[in-house]
Amino acid sequence: MGSNGKKPARASSAVAVANSCQSWRFREDQPIYMAVKGVVFDVTSGKEFYGKGAPYNALVGKDSTRGVAKMSLDPEDLSHDITGLSEEELKSLDDIFNDVYKAKYPIVGYTSERILNEDGSPNQNFKPEDQPHFSIRDEF
């Protein structure tokens, strides 16, 4: 408990972005966010790919790591879980992560799966300086 008698906030605003990006999915006046490997990207500049009715719209508003690795839009694949992926799929994931997402889209935060343990406690292995870089923008 904090000094005000309330539980301290567990997550930064970057995590809040990831946890609430679902609400921005189809609003024309809001950025379009999606996550890959626990990194939240602003894919608004790729609206023709990720916007409403676009071919990859199913990937937005969530961590779609598995779907990106498998090149799948199947709802069952649209998760952060990489369990059981082949070496080829994992290599494809790394290539797409680096050559497409990190190269083209701004990083706006990280998902809670990346920075928190399953019990909600801070992941001591998460070091911001080792993460893909993002800049704090006016939205935060």
mmCIF file with all atom_site columns, C-alpha atoms in Angstrom:
data_model
loop_
_atom_site.group_PDB
_atom_site.id
_atom_site.type_symbol
_atom_site.label_atom_id
_atom_site.label_alt_id
_atom_site.label_comp_id
_atom_site.label_asym_id
_atom_site.label_entity_id
_atom_site.label_seq_id
_atom_site.pdbx_PDB_ins_code
_atom_site.Cartn_x
_atom_site.Cartn_y
_atom_site.Cartn_z
_atom_site.occupancy
_atom_site.B_iso_or_equiv
_atom_site.pdbx_formal_charge
_atom_site.auth_seq_id
_atom_site.auth_comp_id
_atom_site.auth_asym_id
_atom_site.auth_atom_id
_atom_site.pdbx_PDB_model_num
ATOM 1   C CA . MET A 1 1   ? 0.000   0.000   0.000   1.00 0.00 ? 1   MET A CA 1
ATOM 2   C CA . GLY A 1 2   ? 1.142   3.515   -0.763  1.00 0.00 ? 2   GLY A CA 1
ATOM 3   C CA . SER A 1 3   ? 1.133   6.373   1.692   1.00 0.00 ? 3   SER A CA 1
ATOM 4   C CA . ASN A 1 4   ? -2.379  7.306   0.527   1.00 0.00 ? 4   ASN A CA 1
ATOM 5   C CA . GLY A 1 5   ? -3.757  3.895   1.541   1.00 0.00 ? 5   GLY A CA 1
ATOM 6   C CA . LYS A 1 6   ? -4.186  2.741   -2.051  1.00 0.00 ? 6   LYS A CA 1
ATOM 7   C CA . LYS A 1 7   ? -2.267  0.111   -3.957  1.00 0.00 ? 7   LYS A CA 1
ATOM 8   C CA . PRO A 1 8   ? 0.486   1.682   -6.040  1.00 0.00 ? 8   PRO A CA 1
ATOM 9   C CA . ALA A 1 9   ? -0.007  1.560   -9.810  1.00 0.00 ? 9   ALA A CA 1
ATOM 10  C CA . ARG A 1 10  ? 1.510   -1.610  -11.245 1.00 0.00 ? 10  ARG A CA 1
ATOM 11  C CA . ALA A 1 11  ? 2.003   -0.442  -14.793 1.00 0.00 ? 11  ALA A CA 1
ATOM 12  C CA . SER A 1 12  ? 3.434   2.526   -16.585 1.00 0.00 ? 12  SER A CA 1
ATOM 13  C CA . SER A 1 13  ? 1.471   4.556   -19.105 1.00 0.00 ? 13  SER A CA 1
ATOM 14  C CA . ALA A 1 14  ? 3.205   2.567   -21.848 1.00 0.00 ? 14  ALA A CA 1
ATOM 15  C CA . VAL A 1 15  ? 1.594   -0.587  -20.510 1.00 0.00 ? 15  VAL A CA 1
ATOM 16  C CA . ALA A 1 16  ? -1.703  1.240   -20.218 1.00 0.00 ? 16  ALA A CA 1
ATOM 17  C CA . VAL A 1 17  ? -1.411  2.023   -23.921 1.00 0.00 ? 17  VAL A CA 1
ATOM 18  C CA . ALA A 1 18  ? -0.983  -1.657  -24.685 1.00 0.00 ? 18  ALA A CA 1
ATOM 19  C CA . ASN A 1 19  ? -3.773  -2.740  -22.391 1.00 0.00 ? 19  ASN A CA 1
ATOM 20  C CA . SER A 1 20  ? -6.222  -0.186  -23.733 1.00 0.00 ? 20  SER A CA 1
ATOM 21  C CA . CYS A 1 21  ? -5.307  -0.069  -27.419 1.00 0.00 ? 21  CYS A CA 1
ATOM 22  C CA . GLN A 1 22  ? -8.321  -2.277  -28.180 1.00 0.00 ? 22  GLN A CA 1
ATOM 23  C CA . SER A 1 23  ? -10.586 0.728   -27.628 1.00 0.00 ? 23  SER A CA 1
ATOM 24  C CA . TRP A 1 24  ? -8.870  2.604   -30.469 1.00 0.00 ? 24  TRP A CA 1
ATOM 25  C CA . ARG A 1 25  ? -9.287  -0.167  -33.011 1.00 0.00 ? 25  ARG A CA 1
ATOM 26  C CA . PHE A 1 26  ? -11.858 1.470   -35.302 1.00 0.00 ? 26  PHE A CA 1
ATOM 27  C CA . ARG A 1 27  ? -11.806 5.158   -34.395 1.00 0.00 ? 27  ARG A CA 1
ATOM 28  C CA . GLU A 1 28  ? -10.666 7.295   -37.298 1.00 0.00 ? 28  GLU A CA 1
ATOM 29  C CA . ASP A 1 29  ? -9.420  10.087  -35.019 1.00 0.00 ? 29  ASP A CA 1
ATOM 30  C CA . GLN A 1 30  ? -7.154  7.856   -32.891 1.00 0.00 ? 30  GLN A CA 1
ATOM 31  C CA . PRO A 1 31  ? -3.816  6.134   -33.567 1.00 0.00 ? 31  PRO A CA 1
ATOM 32  C CA . ILE A 1 32  ? -3.784  2.482   -34.570 1.00 0.00 ? 32  ILE A CA 1
ATOM 33  C CA . TYR A 1 33  ? -1.712  0.357   -32.185 1.00 0.00 ? 33  TYR A CA 1
ATOM 34  C CA . MET A 1 34  ? -0.603  -3.255  -32.329 1.00 0.00 ? 34  MET A CA 1
ATOM 35  C CA . ALA A 1 35  ? 2.050   -5.228  -30.508 1.00 0.00 ? 35  ALA A CA 1
ATOM 36  C CA . VAL A 1 36  ? 4.620   -7.752  -31.670 1.00 0.00 ? 36  VAL A CA 1
ATOM 37  C CA . LYS A 1 37  ? 6.961   -9.480  -29.204 1.00 0.00 ? 37  LYS A CA 1
ATOM 38  C CA . GLY A 1 38  ? 5.529   -7.306  -26.420 1.00 0.00 ? 38  GLY A CA 1
ATOM 39  C CA . VAL A 1 39  ? 6.481   -4.057  -28.160 1.00 0.00 ? 39  VAL A CA 1
ATOM 40  C CA . VAL A 1 40  ? 3.618   -1.687  -28.979 1.00 0.00 ? 40  VAL A CA 1
ATOM 41  C CA . PHE A 1 41  ? 3.853   0.034   -32.369 1.00 0.00 ? 41  PHE A CA 1
ATOM 42  C CA . ASP A 1 42  ? 1.880   2.955   -33.753 1.00 0.00 ? 42  ASP A CA 1
ATOM 43  C CA . VAL A 1 43  ? 0.939   1.600   -37.196 1.00 0.00 ? 43  VAL A CA 1
ATOM 44  C CA . THR A 1 44  ? -1.290  4.556   -38.088 1.00 0.00 ? 44  THR A CA 1
ATOM 45  C CA . SER A 1 45  ? 0.948   5.474   -41.040 1.00 0.00 ? 45  SER A CA 1
ATOM 46  C CA . GLY A 1 46  ? 0.091   2.043   -42.474 1.00 0.00 ? 46  GLY A CA 1
ATOM 47  C CA . LYS A 1 47  ? -3.637  2.741   -42.253 1.00 0.00 ? 47  LYS A CA 1
ATOM 48  C CA . GLU A 1 48  ? -4.168  1.119   -45.667 1.00 0.00 ? 48  GLU A CA 1
ATOM 49  C CA . PHE A 1 49  ? -2.905  -2.145  -44.122 1.00 0.00 ? 49  PHE A CA 1
ATOM 50  C CA . TYR A 1 50  ? -4.175  -1.861  -40.525 1.00 0.00 ? 50  TYR A CA 1
ATOM 51  C CA . GLY A 1 51  ? -7.165  0.496   -40.588 1.00 0.00 ? 51  GLY A CA 1
ATOM 52  C CA . LYS A 1 52  ? -10.837 -0.450  -40.577 1.00 0.00 ? 52  LYS A CA 1
ATOM 53  C CA . GLY A 1 53  ? -11.566 -2.912  -43.388 1.00 0.00 ? 53  GLY A CA 1
ATOM 54  C CA . ALA A 1 54  ? -7.862  -3.227  -44.282 1.00 0.00 ? 54  ALA A CA 1
ATOM 55  C CA . PRO A 1 55  ? -6.238  -6.638  -44.853 1.00 0.00 ? 55  PRO A CA 1
ATOM 56  C CA . TYR A 1 56  ? -4.289  -6.767  -41.551 1.00 0.00 ? 56  TYR A CA 1
ATOM 57  C CA . ASN A 1 57  ? -6.837  -5.056  -39.307 1.00 0.00 ? 57  ASN A CA 1
ATOM 58  C CA . ALA A 1 58  ? -7.248  -8.278  -37.310 1.00 0.00 ? 58  ALA A CA 1
ATOM 59  C CA . LEU A 1 59  ? -3.715  -7.739  -35.924 1.00 0.00 ? 59  LEU A CA 1
ATOM 60  C CA . VAL A 1 60  ? -4.453  -4.402  -34.234 1.00 0.00 ? 60  VAL A CA 1
ATOM 61  C CA . GLY A 1 61  ? -5.480  -3.803  -30.657 1.00 0.00 ? 61  GLY A CA 1
ATOM 62  C CA . LYS A 1 62  ? -3.551  -6.764  -29.265 1.00 0.00 ? 62  LYS A CA 1
ATOM 63  C CA . ASP A 1 63  ? -0.200  -8.505  -29.190 1.00 0.00 ? 63  ASP A CA 1
ATOM 64  C CA . SER A 1 64  ? -0.336  -10.512 -32.426 1.00 0.00 ? 64  SER A CA 1
ATOM 65  C CA . THR A 1 65  ? 3.126   -12.082 -32.194 1.00 0.00 ? 65  THR A CA 1
ATOM 66  C CA . ARG A 1 66  ? 1.989   -15.614 -33.034 1.00 0.00 ? 66  ARG A CA 1
ATOM 67  C CA . GLY A 1 67  ? -0.054  -14.441 -36.022 1.00 0.00 ? 67  GLY A CA 1
ATOM 68  C CA . VAL A 1 68  ? 2.887   -12.449 -37.376 1.00 0.00 ? 68  VAL A CA 1
ATOM 69  C CA . ALA A 1 69  ? 5.227   -15.435 -36.949 1.00 0.00 ? 69  ALA A CA 1
ATOM 70  C CA . LYS A 1 70  ? 2.820   -17.802 -38.693 1.00 0.00 ? 70  LYS A CA 1
ATOM 71  C CA . MET A 1 71  ? 1.635   -15.176 -41.184 1.00 0.00 ? 71  MET A CA 1
ATOM 72  C CA . SER A 1 72  ? -1.859  -16.015 -39.990 1.00 0.00 ? 72  SER A CA 1
ATOM 73  C CA . LEU A 1 73  ? -4.965  -13.961 -39.338 1.00 0.00 ? 73  LEU A CA 1
ATOM 74  C CA . ASP A 1 74  ? -6.743  -16.886 -37.673 1.00 0.00 ? 74  ASP A CA 1
ATOM 75  C CA . PRO A 1 75  ? -8.210  -15.539 -34.392 1.00 0.00 ? 75  PRO A CA 1
ATOM 76  C CA . GLU A 1 76  ? -6.576  -18.418 -32.494 1.00 0.00 ? 76  GLU A CA 1
ATOM 77  C CA . ASP A 1 77  ? -3.153  -17.214 -33.677 1.00 0.00 ? 77  ASP A CA 1
ATOM 78  C CA . LEU A 1 78  ? -3.639  -13.587 -32.647 1.00 0.00 ? 78  LEU A CA 1
ATOM 79  C CA . SER A 1 79  ? -1.850  -13.770 -29.309 1.00 0.00 ? 79  SER A CA 1
ATOM 80  C CA . HIS A 1 80  ? 1.542   -13.241 -27.714 1.00 0.00 ? 80  HIS A CA 1
ATOM 81  C CA . ASP A 1 81  ? 2.045   -17.003 -27.202 1.00 0.00 ? 81  ASP A CA 1
ATOM 82  C CA . ILE A 1 82  ? 4.953   -18.415 -29.200 1.00 0.00 ? 82  ILE A CA 1
ATOM 83  C CA . THR A 1 83  ? 4.766   -21.909 -27.697 1.00 0.00 ? 83  THR A CA 1
ATOM 84  C CA . GLY A 1 84  ? 5.296   -24.591 -30.314 1.00 0.00 ? 84  GLY A CA 1
ATOM 85  C CA . LEU A 1 85  ? 6.434   -22.311 -33.142 1.00 0.00 ? 85  LEU A CA 1
ATOM 86  C CA . SER A 1 86  ? 8.976   -23.864 -35.504 1.00 0.00 ? 86  SER A CA 1
ATOM 87  C CA . GLU A 1 87  ? 12.504  -22.504 -35.914 1.00 0.00 ? 87  GLU A CA 1
ATOM 88  C CA . GLU A 1 88  ? 11.447  -21.203 -39.331 1.00 0.00 ? 88  GLU A CA 1
ATOM 89  C CA . GLU A 1 89  ? 8.463   -19.354 -37.826 1.00 0.00 ? 89  GLU A CA 1
ATOM 90  C CA . LEU A 1 90  ? 10.646  -17.872 -35.065 1.00 0.00 ? 90  LEU A CA 1
ATOM 91  C CA . LYS A 1 91  ? 13.182  -16.666 -37.643 1.00 0.00 ? 91  LYS A CA 1
ATOM 92  C CA . SER A 1 92  ? 10.369  -15.183 -39.729 1.00 0.00 ? 92  SER A CA 1
ATOM 93  C CA . LEU A 1 93  ? 9.069   -13.432 -36.606 1.00 0.00 ? 93  LEU A CA 1
ATOM 94  C CA . ASP A 1 94  ? 12.482  -11.893 -35.875 1.00 0.00 ? 94  ASP A CA 1
ATOM 95  C CA . ASP A 1 95  ? 12.921  -10.803 -39.500 1.00 0.00 ? 95  ASP A CA 1
ATOM 96  C CA . ILE A 1 96  ? 9.479   -9.176  -39.690 1.00 0.00 ? 96  ILE A CA 1
ATOM 97  C CA . PHE A 1 97  ? 9.889   -7.589  -36.251 1.00 0.00 ? 97  PHE A CA 1
ATOM 98  C CA . ASN A 1 98  ? 13.197  -5.974  -37.232 1.00 0.00 ? 98  ASN A CA 1
ATOM 99  C CA . ASP A 1 99  ? 12.738  -5.323  -40.955 1.00 0.00 ? 99  ASP A CA 1
ATOM 100 C CA . VAL A 1 100 ? 9.102   -4.230  -40.937 1.00 0.00 ? 100 VAL A CA 1
ATOM 101 C CA . TYR A 1 101 ? 7.840   -3.097  -37.556 1.00 0.00 ? 101 TYR A CA 1
ATOM 102 C CA . LYS A 1 102 ? 10.983  -1.613  -35.980 1.00 0.00 ? 102 LYS A CA 1
ATOM 103 C CA . ALA A 1 103 ? 12.063  -0.152  -39.331 1.00 0.00 ? 103 ALA A CA 1
ATOM 104 C CA . LYS A 1 104 ? 8.732   1.465   -40.266 1.00 0.00 ? 104 LYS A CA 1
ATOM 105 C CA . TYR A 1 105 ? 6.670   2.230   -37.172 1.00 0.00 ? 105 TYR A CA 1
ATOM 106 C CA . PRO A 1 106 ? 7.273   4.204   -33.969 1.00 0.00 ? 106 PRO A CA 1
ATOM 107 C CA . ILE A 1 107 ? 7.443   2.256   -30.732 1.00 0.00 ? 107 ILE A CA 1
ATOM 108 C CA . VAL A 1 108 ? 5.010   3.688   -28.198 1.00 0.00 ? 108 VAL A CA 1
ATOM 109 C CA . GLY A 1 109 ? 5.311   1.222   -25.332 1.00 0.00 ? 109 GLY A CA 1
ATOM 110 C CA . TYR A 1 110 ? 5.431   -2.354  -24.110 1.00 0.00 ? 110 TYR A CA 1
ATOM 111 C CA . THR A 1 111 ? 2.767   -4.848  -23.146 1.00 0.00 ? 111 THR A CA 1
ATOM 112 C CA . SER A 1 112 ? 2.343   -5.963  -19.561 1.00 0.00 ? 112 SER A CA 1
ATOM 113 C CA . GLU A 1 113 ? 3.497   -9.466  -20.598 1.00 0.00 ? 113 GLU A CA 1
ATOM 114 C CA . ARG A 1 114 ? 6.880   -7.972  -21.452 1.00 0.00 ? 114 ARG A CA 1
ATOM 115 C CA . ILE A 1 115 ? 7.510   -6.021  -18.254 1.00 0.00 ? 115 ILE A CA 1
ATOM 116 C CA . LEU A 1 116 ? 5.504   -7.829  -15.559 1.00 0.00 ? 116 LEU A CA 1
ATOM 117 C CA . ASN A 1 117 ? 5.597   -11.370 -14.222 1.00 0.00 ? 117 ASN A CA 1
ATOM 118 C CA . GLU A 1 118 ? 2.419   -13.477 -14.326 1.00 0.00 ? 118 GLU A CA 1
ATOM 119 C CA . ASP A 1 119 ? 1.634   -12.495 -10.731 1.00 0.00 ? 119 ASP A CA 1
ATOM 120 C CA . GLY A 1 120 ? 1.793   -8.785  -11.641 1.00 0.00 ? 120 GLY A CA 1
ATOM 121 C CA . SER A 1 121 ? 5.108   -8.143  -9.925  1.00 0.00 ? 121 SER A CA 1
ATOM 122 C CA . PRO A 1 122 ? 7.836   -6.292  -11.839 1.00 0.00 ? 122 PRO A CA 1
ATOM 123 C CA . ASN A 1 123 ? 9.989   -8.454  -14.086 1.00 0.00 ? 123 ASN A CA 1
ATOM 124 C CA . GLN A 1 124 ? 13.486  -7.885  -12.702 1.00 0.00 ? 124 GLN A CA 1
ATOM 125 C CA . ASN A 1 125 ? 14.960  -8.991  -16.059 1.00 0.00 ? 125 ASN A CA 1
ATOM 126 C CA . PHE A 1 126 ? 13.218  -6.134  -17.892 1.00 0.00 ? 126 PHE A CA 1
ATOM 127 C CA . LYS A 1 127 ? 15.769  -3.401  -18.459 1.00 0.00 ? 127 LYS A CA 1
ATOM 128 C CA . PRO A 1 128 ? 14.450  -0.389  -20.377 1.00 0.00 ? 128 PRO A CA 1
ATOM 129 C CA . GLU A 1 129 ? 17.898  0.346   -21.744 1.00 0.00 ? 129 GLU A CA 1
ATOM 130 C CA . ASP A 1 130 ? 17.945  -3.086  -23.439 1.00 0.00 ? 130 ASP A CA 1
ATOM 131 C CA . GLN A 1 131 ? 14.525  -2.647  -25.082 1.00 0.00 ? 131 GLN A CA 1
ATOM 132 C CA . PRO A 1 132 ? 13.696  -1.283  -28.496 1.00 0.00 ? 132 PRO A CA 1
ATOM 133 C CA . HIS A 1 133 ? 13.618  2.486   -28.005 1.00 0.00 ? 133 HIS A CA 1
ATOM 134 C CA . PHE A 1 134 ? 10.472  4.571   -27.907 1.00 0.00 ? 134 PHE A CA 1
ATOM 135 C CA . SER A 1 135 ? 9.838   8.240   -27.236 1.00 0.00 ? 135 SER A CA 1
ATOM 136 C CA . ILE A 1 136 ? 7.277   9.619   -24.855 1.00 0.00 ? 136 ILE A CA 1
ATOM 137 C CA . ARG A 1 137 ? 4.766   11.567  -26.926 1.00 0.00 ? 137 ARG A CA 1
ATOM 138 C CA . ASP A 1 138 ? 2.037   14.041  -26.089 1.00 0.00 ? 138 ASP A CA 1
ATOM 139 C CA . GLU A 1 139 ? -0.561  11.255  -25.679 1.00 0.00 ? 139 GLU A CA 1
ATOM 140 C CA . PHE A 1 140 ? 1.127   10.145  -22.475 1.00 0.00 ? 140 PHE A CA 1
#
